Amino acid sequence: MTAAGRPRDPGVDRRIALAAVELFGEAGWAGFSVESVARQAGVGKASIYLRWQTKEQLLLDALAAHVANVADADTGTLRGDLVALARQLLRLYVGTSRKAALRMSVEAPTIPGLAQRCEELRQAQIRAARAMVKRGIARGELPEDTSVTLLLDTLCGGVVMHVMSTPSHLQSTLPDQIDTYAVRLVDFLLRPPLTAV
Amino acid sequence: MTAAGRPRDPGVDRRIALAAVELFGEAGWAGFSVESVARQAGVGKASIYLRWQTKEQLLLDALAAHVANVADADTGTLRGDLVALARQLLRLYVGTSRKAALRMSVEAPTIPGLAQRCEELRQAQIRAARAMVKRGIARGELPEDTSVTLLLDTLCGGVVMHVMSTPSHLQSTLPDQIDTYAVRLVDFLLRPPLTAV
């Protein structure tokens, strides 16, 4: 039985995808090659070409699986949904996928063959998040004229800014604060008014 | 009189710095060279080395002048200050400096000789923004226990997210919306509560 004839090992698929995410985060598209991903994943180049025809497809699959995978969460309450969303985003920007997530925003529009698919992934994330807020409005948890966009801009942006403005020597404390910060952020946005009426 | 003996032309300094910002935004640190900046600015390499000894110093000066230049604004009211801050950030992320600003967040920590100074620039921006909110608290415009960090995370992050989640075919409309969005964003954050008590 040849190597190519063996059933594919999902552990290897995952290792390659994670190596692709890490390498893209560190070196960007300019430093992204099948050879480097293979070295980082500890597999041969053939193992990668067995699975992906081009490095664009490899990166896109890796980003879709490990970076752009914000899912709708239907917890039954607006607060529960938004805390779940904030947690997902914090995990994304705090973990090893952080640099890849930021680079995806910066570089994807200039990578041939990736721009359109990355934009589709981003728009799918936005639709999932908007669905949460719209359910909250439908359940009467929010006034009907609430700006879905402003609520999500400030929630998702708050996560990114929190992570980006944490000084380097405190970055290692971020993973332990994910749950606490997610709740504080959501409660801040749903809070009583800041200014006296 | 030799070329080196002429008084320096501030127009040339500015053209070089803007070319450096644009090139860094497009190609990142991997594609950043004195030669490419010179070509983009339409000057000789000697004109750059006359002013900056290394490409690290060139990029740092260019980022400090055109990307990390968020200034304190003391308009007399919290709302006025925050709208001014949001406008500054929107101009930064909407204009030609957008890609450089995003890349600075992603790449600066890994560029030798730039990481520490970029972090100092970032911390100076954060201090300027915190001063605005603290004045609002001191004037009694905000409750004393307001989280300065959460207010700024959501305000500054809201700007970044607004720009990043605008689909490519609508990006060209962003410059005309800066003032309107700045006011909407600030009023959303200082608004009456979203949820009924």
XYZ file of C-alpha atoms in Angstrom:
394
model
C 0.000 0.000 0.000
C 1.507 3.323 -1.008
C 1.555 6.425 1.189
C -0.943 8.124 -1.137
C -3.276 5.134 -0.787
C -3.510 5.290 3.009
C -6.621 6.842 4.530
C -5.929 10.492 5.445
C -5.054 11.092 9.073
C -7.201 13.935 10.482
C -4.493 14.613 13.085
C -2.064 15.414 10.285
C -4.635 17.641 8.514
C -5.068 19.579 11.720
C -1.328 19.851 12.386
C -0.730 21.211 8.892
C -3.575 23.716 9.199
C -2.340 24.952 12.587
C 1.208 25.286 11.220
C -0.195 27.288 8.286
C -2.051 29.627 10.665
C 1.044 30.111 12.822
C 3.387 30.700 9.906
C 1.012 33.163 8.234
C 0.710 35.010 11.558
C 4.474 35.242 11.990
C 5.651 35.875 8.458
C 2.583 37.025 6.504
C 1.852 36.111 2.906
C 5.359 37.226 1.878
C 6.855 34.439 4.012
C 4.181 31.833 3.372
C 5.292 28.765 1.395
C 4.291 25.110 1.320
C 7.883 24.256 2.182
C 7.870 26.329 5.387
C 4.470 24.992 6.450
C 5.719 21.429 5.888
C 8.828 22.100 7.984
C 6.794 23.702 10.781
C 4.259 20.847 10.791
C 6.980 18.186 10.603
C 5.560 16.604 7.460
C 6.810 16.240 3.914
C 5.729 18.669 1.172
C 4.021 15.721 -0.544
C 1.672 15.321 2.434
C 0.513 18.871 1.879
C 0.121 18.622 -1.907
C -1.850 15.410 -1.333
C -4.433 17.531 0.464
C -4.215 20.998 -1.103
C -3.396 21.901 -4.686
C -2.102 25.413 -4.000
C -0.821 27.408 -1.045
C -3.803 29.766 -1.453
C -6.215 26.854 -0.852
C -4.157 25.636 2.095
C -4.184 29.051 3.771
C -7.862 29.637 3.055
C -8.904 26.275 4.574
C -6.668 26.894 7.588
C -8.108 30.382 8.157
C -11.692 29.151 7.680
C -11.202 26.351 10.234
C -9.121 28.112 12.880
C -9.436 31.871 12.472
C -12.700 32.915 10.856
C -14.819 30.383 12.726
C -17.081 32.614 14.788
C -20.321 30.701 15.182
C -23.813 31.809 16.098
C -24.603 30.963 19.714
C -28.248 30.658 20.661
C -28.293 30.667 24.458
C -31.834 32.003 24.788
C -30.890 35.449 26.085
C -29.231 38.448 24.481
C -26.693 38.751 27.296
C -25.808 35.063 27.045
C -25.394 35.282 23.275
C -23.206 38.386 23.428
C -20.999 36.956 26.193
C -20.557 33.818 24.072
C -19.631 35.968 21.071
C -17.145 38.039 23.082
C -15.563 34.861 24.465
C -15.145 33.381 20.983
C -13.486 36.561 19.733
C -11.240 36.827 22.792
C -10.075 33.245 22.321
C -9.329 34.056 18.693
C -7.286 37.179 19.451
C -5.556 35.898 22.582
C -4.357 32.534 21.337
C -1.895 31.483 18.673
C -4.350 32.567 15.988
C -4.095 36.229 17.061
C -1.475 37.357 14.580
C -3.079 35.399 11.757
C -6.457 37.004 12.517
C -4.952 40.497 12.411
C -2.922 39.733 9.290
C -6.006 38.328 7.580
C -7.647 41.758 7.953
C -4.597 43.560 6.614
C -3.284 41.270 3.911
C -6.186 39.203 2.601
C -7.488 41.954 0.287
C -4.141 41.952 -1.530
C -3.625 38.181 -1.882
C -4.725 36.971 -5.326
C -7.305 34.226 -5.059
C -7.957 34.889 -1.376
C -9.493 38.340 -1.263
C -13.007 37.342 -2.270
C -13.227 34.164 -0.164
C -11.851 35.963 2.911
C -14.431 38.686 2.461
C -17.142 35.984 2.263
C -15.855 34.436 5.512
C -15.901 37.858 7.175
C -19.423 38.610 5.975
C -20.602 35.202 7.275
C -19.184 36.088 10.714
C -20.965 39.439 10.615
C -24.270 37.754 9.668
C -23.938 35.305 12.598
C -23.340 38.176 15.019
C -26.200 40.261 13.609
C -28.561 37.297 14.055
C -27.863 37.327 17.815
C -28.738 40.992 18.207
C -31.809 40.717 15.985
C -33.147 37.850 18.156
C -32.661 40.118 21.193
C -34.725 42.828 19.504
C -37.402 40.291 18.491
C -37.636 39.037 22.115
C -38.077 42.627 23.312
C -34.742 42.652 25.167
C -33.623 45.686 23.175
C -35.529 48.712 21.857
C -36.624 48.210 18.251
C -34.530 51.115 17.016
C -31.278 49.775 18.487
C -28.422 50.082 16.011
C -27.296 46.486 15.455
C -24.182 47.786 13.747
C -23.097 50.114 16.562
C -23.672 47.470 19.223
C -21.549 44.951 17.295
C -18.869 47.476 16.258
C -18.330 48.402 19.909
C -18.533 44.835 21.216
C -16.231 43.204 18.652
C -13.983 46.261 18.443
C -13.759 46.363 22.237
C -12.316 42.863 22.199
C -9.708 43.706 19.566
C -8.724 46.957 21.286
C -8.482 45.298 24.707
C -6.054 42.749 23.342
C -4.078 45.252 21.262
C -3.696 47.847 24.018
C -2.519 45.392 26.672
C 1.217 46.095 27.147
C 3.494 43.230 26.037
C 4.544 42.310 29.567
C 0.879 41.708 30.498
C -0.112 39.782 27.361
C 0.500 36.456 29.108
C -2.253 37.261 31.636
C -4.905 37.607 28.901
C -5.961 33.941 28.566
C -6.995 33.795 32.232
C -9.128 36.920 31.905
C -11.248 35.882 28.932
C -14.429 35.002 30.839
C -14.233 37.970 33.217
C -13.582 40.488 30.471
C -16.318 39.064 28.210
C -18.911 39.591 30.975
C -17.627 43.075 31.928
C -17.628 44.207 28.299
C -21.168 43.004 27.599
C -22.499 44.441 30.861
C -20.823 47.752 30.066
C -22.576 47.925 26.688
C -25.976 46.894 28.104
C -25.516 49.038 31.219
C -27.513 51.944 32.635
C -26.569 55.250 30.961
C -23.159 56.780 31.609
C -24.324 60.363 31.557
C -26.985 61.794 33.816
C -30.135 62.647 31.853
C 27.456 74.274 -2.936
C 27.054 70.498 -2.675
C 23.709 68.749 -2.436
C 24.454 67.777 1.159
C 25.121 71.439 2.012
C 21.708 72.688 0.924
C 19.150 73.441 3.611
C 16.785 70.489 3.963
C 13.476 70.849 2.188
C 10.598 69.982 4.548
C 8.466 69.110 1.520
C 10.919 66.366 0.654
C 11.013 65.095 4.267
C 7.261 64.824 4.189
C 7.167 63.142 0.801
C 9.690 60.547 1.966
C 7.788 59.888 5.210
C 4.475 59.486 3.373
C 6.098 57.119 0.866
C 7.496 55.111 3.799
C 4.023 54.872 5.400
C 2.427 53.829 2.120
C 5.086 51.244 1.294
C 5.010 49.736 4.786
C 1.211 49.524 4.547
C 1.333 47.757 1.172
C 4.314 45.460 1.592
C 4.987 45.254 5.328
C 8.411 45.091 6.914
C 9.367 42.211 4.584
C 9.049 44.520 1.578
C 10.367 47.686 3.242
C 13.678 48.983 1.881
C 15.292 52.401 1.523
C 15.516 51.770 -2.203
C 11.777 51.170 -2.572
C 10.911 54.203 -0.432
C 13.249 56.350 -2.548
C 11.617 55.110 -5.751
C 8.108 55.703 -4.401
C 9.012 59.203 -3.167
C 10.838 60.079 -6.405
C 14.104 60.936 -4.631
C 17.563 59.410 -4.615
C 18.634 56.967 -1.892
C 21.218 59.569 -0.801
C 18.423 62.005 0.086
C 17.062 59.436 2.517
C 20.408 58.508 4.076
C 21.084 62.244 4.507
C 18.121 62.318 6.879
C 17.906 58.832 8.399
C 20.747 56.468 9.203
C 18.744 53.251 9.048
C 15.463 52.038 7.609
C 14.238 51.357 11.163
C 14.655 55.051 12.058
C 12.992 56.120 8.829
C 9.946 53.931 9.450
C 9.693 54.897 13.108
C 9.746 58.641 12.340
C 7.223 58.165 9.554
C 4.871 56.160 11.812
C 5.259 58.652 14.682
C 4.406 61.589 12.412
C 1.630 60.127 10.280
C 0.192 57.055 11.987
C 0.571 57.150 15.765
C -0.248 60.839 16.100
C -3.434 60.789 18.129
C -3.426 64.000 20.136
C -5.301 65.002 23.252
C -8.197 67.319 22.382
C -9.476 69.563 25.145
C -12.790 70.882 23.880
C -14.282 71.531 27.319
C -16.835 68.716 27.244
C -16.547 64.950 27.378
C -18.739 64.500 24.299
C -16.673 67.036 22.352
C -13.409 65.346 23.352
C -14.627 61.862 22.461
C -16.024 62.974 19.095
C -12.637 64.609 18.351
C -10.865 61.380 19.326
C -13.173 59.241 17.174
C -12.649 61.609 14.224
C -8.858 61.399 14.551
C -8.976 57.609 14.635
C -11.396 57.412 11.709
C -9.129 59.654 9.615
C -6.223 57.374 10.505
C -7.998 54.162 9.532
C -9.852 55.491 6.515
C -7.018 57.260 4.715
C -3.807 56.071 3.114
C -2.346 55.371 6.569
C -4.942 52.649 7.231
C -2.883 49.662 6.189
C 0.230 51.007 7.915
C -1.723 51.507 11.145
C -3.004 47.925 11.076
C 0.405 46.545 10.124
C 2.032 48.508 12.930
C -0.127 46.593 15.417
C 0.695 43.251 13.851
C 4.318 43.584 12.823
C 5.955 46.154 15.116
C 6.494 43.688 17.995
C 8.618 41.522 15.709
C 10.739 44.251 14.064
C 14.119 44.553 15.818
C 14.735 48.081 17.037
C 11.113 49.099 16.551
C 9.154 47.032 19.042
C 9.913 49.128 22.114
C 9.511 52.554 20.488
C 6.249 51.512 18.823
C 4.948 50.320 22.179
C 5.904 53.716 23.670
C 4.013 55.498 20.886
C 0.991 53.296 21.521
C 1.098 53.893 25.270
C 1.348 57.675 24.676
C -1.820 57.487 22.544
C -3.571 55.548 25.293
C -2.531 58.127 27.920
C -3.869 60.986 25.765
C -7.200 59.201 25.398
C -7.407 58.325 29.110
C -6.821 61.994 30.004
C -9.985 62.942 28.095
C -12.174 60.487 29.985
C -10.626 61.361 33.348
C -11.408 65.058 32.775
C -15.015 64.040 32.091
C -15.127 62.186 35.398
C -13.506 65.138 37.220
C -16.123 67.510 35.733
C -18.886 65.194 36.946
C -19.990 64.291 33.409
C -19.468 60.610 34.183
C -20.020 58.540 37.325
C -16.817 58.209 39.351
C -16.740 54.442 38.956
C -16.877 54.558 35.141
C -14.388 52.140 33.611
C -12.057 54.365 31.594
C -10.657 51.274 29.903
C -14.016 49.851 28.801
C -15.202 53.203 27.476
C -12.027 53.615 25.411
C -11.857 49.952 24.300
C -15.372 50.215 22.902
C -14.894 53.684 21.392
C -11.536 53.062 19.699
C -12.397 49.461 18.857
C -15.716 50.588 17.411
C -13.832 52.768 14.947
C -11.499 49.964 13.873
C -14.340 47.452 13.550
C -16.530 49.885 11.589
C -13.772 50.386 9.057
C -12.780 46.716 8.907
C -16.303 45.364 8.517
C -17.308 47.736 5.724
C -17.447 45.619 2.528
C -14.784 46.536 -0.048
C -17.270 48.004 -2.515
C -18.407 50.516 0.153
C -14.929 51.462 1.435
C -14.824 54.486 -0.855
C -17.841 55.985 0.944
C -16.066 55.968 4.342
C -14.240 59.333 4.104
C -17.534 61.211 3.688
C -19.046 59.507 6.751
C -16.319 60.308 9.266
C -18.091 63.150 11.073
C -21.498 61.462 11.105
C -20.166 58.147 12.366
C -17.991 59.798 15.051
C -21.065 61.509 16.527
C -23.276 58.397 16.264
C -20.635 56.224 17.920
C -20.062 58.604 20.848
C -23.777 59.165 21.378
C -24.336 55.401 21.331
C -21.760 54.908 24.102
C -23.071 57.801 26.215
C -26.701 56.915 25.458
C -29.595 55.941 27.715
C -29.532 52.229 28.616
C -30.260 49.627 25.955
C -32.029 47.215 28.223
C -35.036 48.016 30.330
C -34.203 47.977 34.074
